[in-house]
Tab-separated table of C-alpha atoms and ligand atoms in Angstrom:
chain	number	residue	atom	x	y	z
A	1	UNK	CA	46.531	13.190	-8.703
A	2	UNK	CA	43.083	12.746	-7.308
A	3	UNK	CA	40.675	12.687	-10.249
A	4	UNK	CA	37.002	14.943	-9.166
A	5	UNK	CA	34.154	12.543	-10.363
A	6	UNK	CA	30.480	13.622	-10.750
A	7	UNK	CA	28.827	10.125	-10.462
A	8	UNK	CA	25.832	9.833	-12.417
A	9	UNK	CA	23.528	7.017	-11.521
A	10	UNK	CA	20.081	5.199	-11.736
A	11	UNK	CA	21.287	3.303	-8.851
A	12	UNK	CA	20.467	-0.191	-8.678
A	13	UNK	CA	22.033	-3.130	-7.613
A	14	UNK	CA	25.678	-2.663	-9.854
A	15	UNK	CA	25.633	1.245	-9.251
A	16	UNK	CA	25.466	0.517	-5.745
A	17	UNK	CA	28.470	-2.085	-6.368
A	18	UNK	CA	30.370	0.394	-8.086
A	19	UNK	CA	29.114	3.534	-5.184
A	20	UNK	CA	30.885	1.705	-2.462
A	21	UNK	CA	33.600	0.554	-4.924
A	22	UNK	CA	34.295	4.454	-6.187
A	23	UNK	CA	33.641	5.767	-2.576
A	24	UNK	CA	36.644	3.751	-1.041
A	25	UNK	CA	39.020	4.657	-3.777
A	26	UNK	CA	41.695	7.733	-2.644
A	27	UNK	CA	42.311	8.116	-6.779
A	28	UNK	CA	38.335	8.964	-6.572
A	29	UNK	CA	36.888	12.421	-5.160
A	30	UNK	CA	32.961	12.298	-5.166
A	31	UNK	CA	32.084	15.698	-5.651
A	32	UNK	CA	28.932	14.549	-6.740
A	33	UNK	CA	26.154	12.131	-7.617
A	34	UNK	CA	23.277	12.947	-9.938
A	35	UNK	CA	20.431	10.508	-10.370
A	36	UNK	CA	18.617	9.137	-13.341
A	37	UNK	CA	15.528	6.667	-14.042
A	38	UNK	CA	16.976	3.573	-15.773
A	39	UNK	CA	17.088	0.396	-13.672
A	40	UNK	CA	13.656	1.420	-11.458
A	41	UNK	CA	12.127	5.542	-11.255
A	42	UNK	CA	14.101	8.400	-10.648
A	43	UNK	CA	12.553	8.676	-6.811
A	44	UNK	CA	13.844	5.557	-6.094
A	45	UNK	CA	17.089	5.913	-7.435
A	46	UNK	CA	17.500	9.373	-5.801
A	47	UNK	CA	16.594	7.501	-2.588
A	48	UNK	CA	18.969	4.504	-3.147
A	49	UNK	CA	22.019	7.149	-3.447
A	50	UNK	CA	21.314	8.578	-0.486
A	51	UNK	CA	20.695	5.338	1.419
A	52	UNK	CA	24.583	3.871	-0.089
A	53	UNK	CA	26.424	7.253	0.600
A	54	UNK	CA	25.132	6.762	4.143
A	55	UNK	CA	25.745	3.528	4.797
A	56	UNK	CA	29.472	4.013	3.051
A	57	UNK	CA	30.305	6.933	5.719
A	58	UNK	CA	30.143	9.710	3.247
A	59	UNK	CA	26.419	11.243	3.863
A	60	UNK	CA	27.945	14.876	3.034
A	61	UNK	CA	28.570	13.763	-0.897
A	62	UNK	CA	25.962	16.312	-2.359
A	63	UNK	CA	23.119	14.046	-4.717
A	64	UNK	CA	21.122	15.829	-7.151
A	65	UNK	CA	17.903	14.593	-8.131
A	66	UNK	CA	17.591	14.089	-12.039
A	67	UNK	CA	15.064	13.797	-14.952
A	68	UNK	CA	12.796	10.327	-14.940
A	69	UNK	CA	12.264	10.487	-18.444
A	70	UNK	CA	14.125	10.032	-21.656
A	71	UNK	CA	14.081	13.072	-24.359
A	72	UNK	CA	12.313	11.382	-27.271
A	73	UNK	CA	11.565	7.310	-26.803
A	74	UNK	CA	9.393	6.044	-23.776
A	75	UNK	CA	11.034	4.464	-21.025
A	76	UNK	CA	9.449	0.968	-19.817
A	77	UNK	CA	11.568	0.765	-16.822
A	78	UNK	CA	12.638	-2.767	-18.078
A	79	UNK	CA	15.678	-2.411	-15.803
A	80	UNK	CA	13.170	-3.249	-12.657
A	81	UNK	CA	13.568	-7.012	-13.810
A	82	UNK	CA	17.424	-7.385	-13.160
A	83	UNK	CA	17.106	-4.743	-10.031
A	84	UNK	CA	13.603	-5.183	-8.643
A	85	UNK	CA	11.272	-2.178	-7.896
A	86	UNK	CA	13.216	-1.077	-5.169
A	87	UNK	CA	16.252	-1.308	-7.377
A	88	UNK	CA	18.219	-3.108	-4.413
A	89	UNK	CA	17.486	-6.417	-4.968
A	90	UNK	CA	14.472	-6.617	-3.099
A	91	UNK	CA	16.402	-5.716	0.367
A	92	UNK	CA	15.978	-1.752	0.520
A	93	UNK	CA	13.372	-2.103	3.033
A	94	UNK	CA	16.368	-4.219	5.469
A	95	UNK	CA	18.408	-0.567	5.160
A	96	UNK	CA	15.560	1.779	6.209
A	97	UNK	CA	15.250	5.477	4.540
A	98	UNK	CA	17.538	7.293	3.894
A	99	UNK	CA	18.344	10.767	6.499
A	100	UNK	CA	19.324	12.551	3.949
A	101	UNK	CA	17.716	15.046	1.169
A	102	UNK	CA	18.883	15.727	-2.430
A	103	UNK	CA	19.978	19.150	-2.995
A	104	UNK	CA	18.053	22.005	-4.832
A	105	UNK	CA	19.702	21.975	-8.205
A	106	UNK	CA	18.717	19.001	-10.739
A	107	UNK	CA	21.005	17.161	-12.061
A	108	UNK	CA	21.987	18.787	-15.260
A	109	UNK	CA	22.118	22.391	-13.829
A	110	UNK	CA	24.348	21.028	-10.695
A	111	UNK	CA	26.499	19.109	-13.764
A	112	UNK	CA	26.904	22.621	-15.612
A	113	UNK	CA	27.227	24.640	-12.314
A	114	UNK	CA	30.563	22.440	-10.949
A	115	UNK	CA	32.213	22.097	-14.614
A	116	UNK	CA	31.759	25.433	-15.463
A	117	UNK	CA	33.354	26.883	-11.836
A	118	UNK	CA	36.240	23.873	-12.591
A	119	UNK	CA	37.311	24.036	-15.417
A	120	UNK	CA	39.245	21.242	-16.725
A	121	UNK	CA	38.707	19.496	-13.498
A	122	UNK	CA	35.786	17.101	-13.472
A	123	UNK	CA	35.359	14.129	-14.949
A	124	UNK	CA	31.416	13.112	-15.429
A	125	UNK	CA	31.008	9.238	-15.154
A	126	UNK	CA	28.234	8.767	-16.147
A	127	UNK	CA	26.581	4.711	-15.552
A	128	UNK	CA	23.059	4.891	-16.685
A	129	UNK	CA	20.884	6.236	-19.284
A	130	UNK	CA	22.672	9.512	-20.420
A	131	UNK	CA	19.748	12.134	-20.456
A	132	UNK	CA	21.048	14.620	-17.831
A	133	UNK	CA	24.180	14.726	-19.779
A	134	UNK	CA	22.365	15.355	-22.773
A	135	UNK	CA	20.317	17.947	-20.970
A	136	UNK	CA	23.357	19.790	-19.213
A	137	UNK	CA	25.068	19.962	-23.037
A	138	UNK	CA	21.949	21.818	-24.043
A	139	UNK	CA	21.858	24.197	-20.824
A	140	UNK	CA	25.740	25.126	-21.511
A	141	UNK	CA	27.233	23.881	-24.344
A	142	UNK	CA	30.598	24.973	-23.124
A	143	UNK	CA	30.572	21.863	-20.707
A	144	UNK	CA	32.272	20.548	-24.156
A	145	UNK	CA	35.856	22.378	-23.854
A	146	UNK	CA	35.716	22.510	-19.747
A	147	UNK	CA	34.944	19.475	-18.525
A	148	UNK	CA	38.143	17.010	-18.314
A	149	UNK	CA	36.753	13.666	-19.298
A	150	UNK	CA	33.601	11.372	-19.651
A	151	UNK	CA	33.853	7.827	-18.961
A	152	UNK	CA	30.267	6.094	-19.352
A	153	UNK	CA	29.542	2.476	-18.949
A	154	UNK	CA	27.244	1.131	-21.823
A	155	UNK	CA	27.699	0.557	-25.134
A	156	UNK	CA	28.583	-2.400	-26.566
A	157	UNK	CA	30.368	-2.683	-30.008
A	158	UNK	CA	30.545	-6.625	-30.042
A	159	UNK	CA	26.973	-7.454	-28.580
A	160	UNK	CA	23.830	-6.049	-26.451
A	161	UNK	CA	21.974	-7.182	-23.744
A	162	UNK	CA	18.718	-5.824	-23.588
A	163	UNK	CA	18.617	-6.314	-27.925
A	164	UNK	CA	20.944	-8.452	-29.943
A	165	UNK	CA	22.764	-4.920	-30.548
A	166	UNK	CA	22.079	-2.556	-27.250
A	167	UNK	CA	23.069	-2.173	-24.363
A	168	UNK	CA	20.415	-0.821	-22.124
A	169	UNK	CA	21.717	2.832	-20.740
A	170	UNK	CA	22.089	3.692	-24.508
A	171	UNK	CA	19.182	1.812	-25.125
A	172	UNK	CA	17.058	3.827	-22.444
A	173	UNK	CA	17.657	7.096	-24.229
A	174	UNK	CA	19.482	6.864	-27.895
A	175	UNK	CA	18.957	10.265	-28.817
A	176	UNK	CA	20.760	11.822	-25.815
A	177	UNK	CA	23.479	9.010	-26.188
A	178	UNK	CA	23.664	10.240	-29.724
A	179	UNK	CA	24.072	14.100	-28.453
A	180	UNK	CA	26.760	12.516	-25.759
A	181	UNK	CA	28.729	10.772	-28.319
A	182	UNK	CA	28.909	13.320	-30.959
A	183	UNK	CA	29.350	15.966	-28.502
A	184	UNK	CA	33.664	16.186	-29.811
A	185	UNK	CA	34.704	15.923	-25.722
A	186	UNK	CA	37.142	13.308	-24.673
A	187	UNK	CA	34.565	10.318	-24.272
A	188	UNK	CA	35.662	6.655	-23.227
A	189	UNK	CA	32.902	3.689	-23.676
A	190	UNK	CA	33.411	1.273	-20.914
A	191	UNK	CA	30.815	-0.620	-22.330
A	192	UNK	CA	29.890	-4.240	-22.585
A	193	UNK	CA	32.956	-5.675	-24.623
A	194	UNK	CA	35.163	-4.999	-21.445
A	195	UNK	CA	32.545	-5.426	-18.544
A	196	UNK	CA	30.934	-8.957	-19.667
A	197	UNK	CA	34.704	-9.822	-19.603
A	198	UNK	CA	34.745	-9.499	-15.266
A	199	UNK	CA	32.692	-11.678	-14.136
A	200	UNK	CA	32.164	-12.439	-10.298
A	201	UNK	CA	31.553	-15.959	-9.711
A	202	UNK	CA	30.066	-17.658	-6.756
A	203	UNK	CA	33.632	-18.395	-5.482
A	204	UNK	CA	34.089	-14.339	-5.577
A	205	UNK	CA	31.263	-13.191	-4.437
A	206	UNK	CA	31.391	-15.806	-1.237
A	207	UNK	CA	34.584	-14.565	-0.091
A	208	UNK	CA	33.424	-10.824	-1.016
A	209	UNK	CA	30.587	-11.522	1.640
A	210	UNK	CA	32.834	-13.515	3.775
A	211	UNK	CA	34.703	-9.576	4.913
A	212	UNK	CA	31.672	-9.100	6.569
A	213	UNK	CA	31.485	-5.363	6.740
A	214	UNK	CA	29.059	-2.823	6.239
A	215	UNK	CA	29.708	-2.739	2.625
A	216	UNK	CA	29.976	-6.338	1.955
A	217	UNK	CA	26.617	-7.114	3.697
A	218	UNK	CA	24.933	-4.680	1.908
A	219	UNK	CA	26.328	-6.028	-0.916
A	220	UNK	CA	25.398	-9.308	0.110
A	221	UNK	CA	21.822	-8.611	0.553
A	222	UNK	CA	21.369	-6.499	-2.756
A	223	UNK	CA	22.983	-9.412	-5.056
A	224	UNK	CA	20.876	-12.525	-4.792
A	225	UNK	CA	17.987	-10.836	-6.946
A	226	UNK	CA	20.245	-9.426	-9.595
A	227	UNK	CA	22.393	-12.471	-9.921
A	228	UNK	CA	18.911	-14.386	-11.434
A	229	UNK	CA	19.182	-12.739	-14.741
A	230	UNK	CA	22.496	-14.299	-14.876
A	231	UNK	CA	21.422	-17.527	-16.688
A	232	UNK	CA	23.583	-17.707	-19.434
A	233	UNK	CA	26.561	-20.435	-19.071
A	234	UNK	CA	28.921	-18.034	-20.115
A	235	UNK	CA	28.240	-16.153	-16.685
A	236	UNK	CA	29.472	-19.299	-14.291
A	237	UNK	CA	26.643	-18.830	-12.136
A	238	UNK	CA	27.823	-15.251	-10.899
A	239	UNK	CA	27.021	-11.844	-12.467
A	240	UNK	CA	28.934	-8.582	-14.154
A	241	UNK	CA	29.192	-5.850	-12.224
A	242	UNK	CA	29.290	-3.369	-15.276
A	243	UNK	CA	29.166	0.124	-13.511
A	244	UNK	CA	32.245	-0.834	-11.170
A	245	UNK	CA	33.793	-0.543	-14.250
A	246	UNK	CA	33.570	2.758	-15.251
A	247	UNK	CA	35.107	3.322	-11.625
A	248	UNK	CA	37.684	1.018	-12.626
A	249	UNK	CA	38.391	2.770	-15.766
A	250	UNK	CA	38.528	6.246	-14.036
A	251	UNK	CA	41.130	4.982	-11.600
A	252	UNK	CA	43.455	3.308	-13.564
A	253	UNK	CA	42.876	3.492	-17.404
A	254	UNK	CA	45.901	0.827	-17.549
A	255	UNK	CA	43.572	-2.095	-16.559
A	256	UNK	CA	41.732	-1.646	-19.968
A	257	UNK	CA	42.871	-2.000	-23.696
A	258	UNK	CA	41.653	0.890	-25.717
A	259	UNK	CA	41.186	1.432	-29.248
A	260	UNK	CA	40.298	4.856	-30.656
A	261	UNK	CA	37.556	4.836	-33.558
A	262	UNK	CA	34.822	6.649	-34.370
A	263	UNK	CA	30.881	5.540	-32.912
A	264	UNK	CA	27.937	6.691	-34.217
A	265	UNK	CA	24.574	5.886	-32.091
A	266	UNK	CA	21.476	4.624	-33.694
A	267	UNK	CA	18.461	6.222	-32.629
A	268	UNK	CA	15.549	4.503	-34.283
A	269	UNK	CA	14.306	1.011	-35.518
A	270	UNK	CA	15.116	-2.877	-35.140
A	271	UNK	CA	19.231	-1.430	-34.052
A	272	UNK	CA	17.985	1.619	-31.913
A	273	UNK	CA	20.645	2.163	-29.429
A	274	UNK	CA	23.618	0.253	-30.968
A	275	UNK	CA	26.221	2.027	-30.971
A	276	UNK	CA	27.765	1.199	-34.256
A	277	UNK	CA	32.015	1.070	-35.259
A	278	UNK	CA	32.712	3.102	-38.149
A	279	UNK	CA	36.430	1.800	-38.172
A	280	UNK	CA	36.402	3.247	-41.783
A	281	UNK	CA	34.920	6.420	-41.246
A	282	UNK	CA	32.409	5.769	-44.075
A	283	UNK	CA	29.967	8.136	-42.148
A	284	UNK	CA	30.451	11.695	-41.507
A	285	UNK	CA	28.214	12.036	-38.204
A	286	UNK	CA	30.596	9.478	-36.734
A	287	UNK	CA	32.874	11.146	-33.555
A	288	UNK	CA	35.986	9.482	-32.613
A	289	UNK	CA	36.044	7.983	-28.878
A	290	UNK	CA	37.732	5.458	-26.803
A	291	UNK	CA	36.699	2.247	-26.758
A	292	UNK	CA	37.705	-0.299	-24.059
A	293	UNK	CA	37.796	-3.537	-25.694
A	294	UNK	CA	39.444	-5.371	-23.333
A	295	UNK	CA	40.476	-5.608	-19.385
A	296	UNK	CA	42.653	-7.096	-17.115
A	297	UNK	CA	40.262	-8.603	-14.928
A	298	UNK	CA	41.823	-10.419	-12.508
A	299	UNK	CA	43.799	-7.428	-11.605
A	300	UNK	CA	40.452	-5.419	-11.187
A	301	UNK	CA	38.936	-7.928	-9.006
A	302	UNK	CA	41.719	-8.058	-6.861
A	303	UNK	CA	41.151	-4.307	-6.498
A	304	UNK	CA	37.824	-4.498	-5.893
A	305	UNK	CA	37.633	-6.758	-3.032
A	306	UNK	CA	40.559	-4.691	-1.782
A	307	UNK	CA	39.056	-1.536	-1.687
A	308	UNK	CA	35.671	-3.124	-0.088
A	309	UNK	CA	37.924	-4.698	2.570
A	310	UNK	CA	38.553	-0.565	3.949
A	311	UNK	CA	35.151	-0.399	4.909
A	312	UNK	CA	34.383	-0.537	9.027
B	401	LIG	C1	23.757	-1.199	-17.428
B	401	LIG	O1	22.330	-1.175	-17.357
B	401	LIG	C2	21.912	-1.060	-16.030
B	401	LIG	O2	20.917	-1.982	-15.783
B	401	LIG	C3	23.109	-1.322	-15.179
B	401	LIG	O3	23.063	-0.612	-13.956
B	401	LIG	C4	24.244	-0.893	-16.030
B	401	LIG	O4	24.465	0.486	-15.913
B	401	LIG	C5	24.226	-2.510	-17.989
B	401	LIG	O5	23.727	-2.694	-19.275
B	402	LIG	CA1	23.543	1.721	-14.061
């Protein structure tokens, strides 16, 4: 069965991976994307969207502009060093603006609006700081029993990367993580102990540019910048692509291991935005979730250059 997605995105240059990624999958229905600040300002990630749905042939996908500020902490944009300003890499100016304009509705009221007239039907995937979740759970709290799933990518219960501990969407905004998390819906973390596991290596990515299509030379251009931050050893000269994987995940759960435990988000201090395992349930604030631990990443790479070879 075709699983309805609400994409929600600060789209830089891995959102963008993971947008033409999602938008060639049949398993995938886009019914919507709803934009966030995180990896550069929430006008220029409302403009990237636009700009990728265009270019990927599906300009009609409706994209509702979000909030470009966390609830609580201050946001330092730090994301603009992996993504650049532009959030593409440096290249958005090659691609020209985008035709088209976001709809009326912001994000968390288009989120409520299409759960609540579905229910049981959408599944939010959320791939960048969660605040518009956070704000659509306040707006209707009843999002809770009628949405079907949420798959997010970040997290990390092994590591961080923008803090020895967090990841930087929960980083971004650890008290609406915390209200996402504890919310008692059916949550899986694709977070950094599965996506620092696929890693696209020069080899990869020259035979990803080497299809030559729209998709893969947008790709192509976009990569270059983000691939600089990179550096570690462990990386093999190529990068993650850590939002394709919450596509992944929402396509085929079986490329993932998953463990169930409960998570608990810390908001404040040295650990802000680690989300903590609390395997033993010593803490009562602690909500079970799934955790993907794990992946089958050959298999997933073999899909994604597969489903960026349908592309004109
Ligand atoms: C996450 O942070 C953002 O920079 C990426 O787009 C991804 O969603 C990885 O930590
Ligand atoms: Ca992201």
């Amino acid at each position: 069965m075709v699983r309805k997605i609400i994409f929600d995105t600060d789209t830089g240059v891995d959102d963008t991976m993971a947008l033409f990624f999602g938008l060639a999958s049949p398993e995938l229905e886009f019914v919507g994307i709803t934009t966030v600040y995180g990896n550069t300002d929430i006008d220029q990630c409302t403009l990237n969207s636009l700009r990728v749905i265009e270019e990927a042939g599906k300009p009609d996908i409706p994209v509702a502009r979000g909030t470009g500020h966390p609830l609580v902490v201050e946001t330092t944009l730090g994301g603009r060093a992996a993504h650049h300003v532009d959030g593409l890499g440096g290249a958005g100016h090659k691609f020209g603006p985008p035709k088209g304009k976001p709809i009326k509705a912001s994000a968390a009221q288009f989120i409520v609006d299409m759960v609540m007239a579905s229910p049981g039907e959408i599944t939010l995937v959320p791939v960048g700081p969660l605040t518009n979740i956070a704000l659509a759970l306040r707006l209707e709290p009843r999002i809770v029993e009628n949405v079907k799933e949420v798959i997010i990518m970040g997290g990390g219960i092994t590591l961080g990367n923008v803090t020895p501990v967090a990841e930087a969407n929960i980083h971004n905004d650890p008290h609406a993580a915390n209200i996402v998390f504890s919310a008692g819906w059916p949550l899986t973390m694709v977070g950094l102990d599965a996506t620092e596991q696929v890693i696209m290596d020069p080899d990869y990515l020259n035979a990803l540019y080497g299809i030559g299509n729209k998709a893969a030379n947008f790709i192509r251009e976009i990569v270059p910048f983000y691939q600089g931050v990179f550096q570690h050893p462990k990386y093999r000269g190529g990068i993650c692509v850590h939002d394709s994987s919450a596509i992944a995940c929402a396509i085929d759960k079986s490329l993932f291991t998953i463990e169930r435990m409960p998570v608990y988000v810390e908001t404040e201090g040295h650990c802000k935005g680690f989300t903590v395992p609390d395997r033993y349930k010593r803490w009562e604030d602690s909500t079970e979730i799934d955790v993907c631990v794990g992946v089958d990443s050959e298999r997933y790479l073999k899909l994604y250059r597969e489903r960026i070879s349908t592309y004109q």
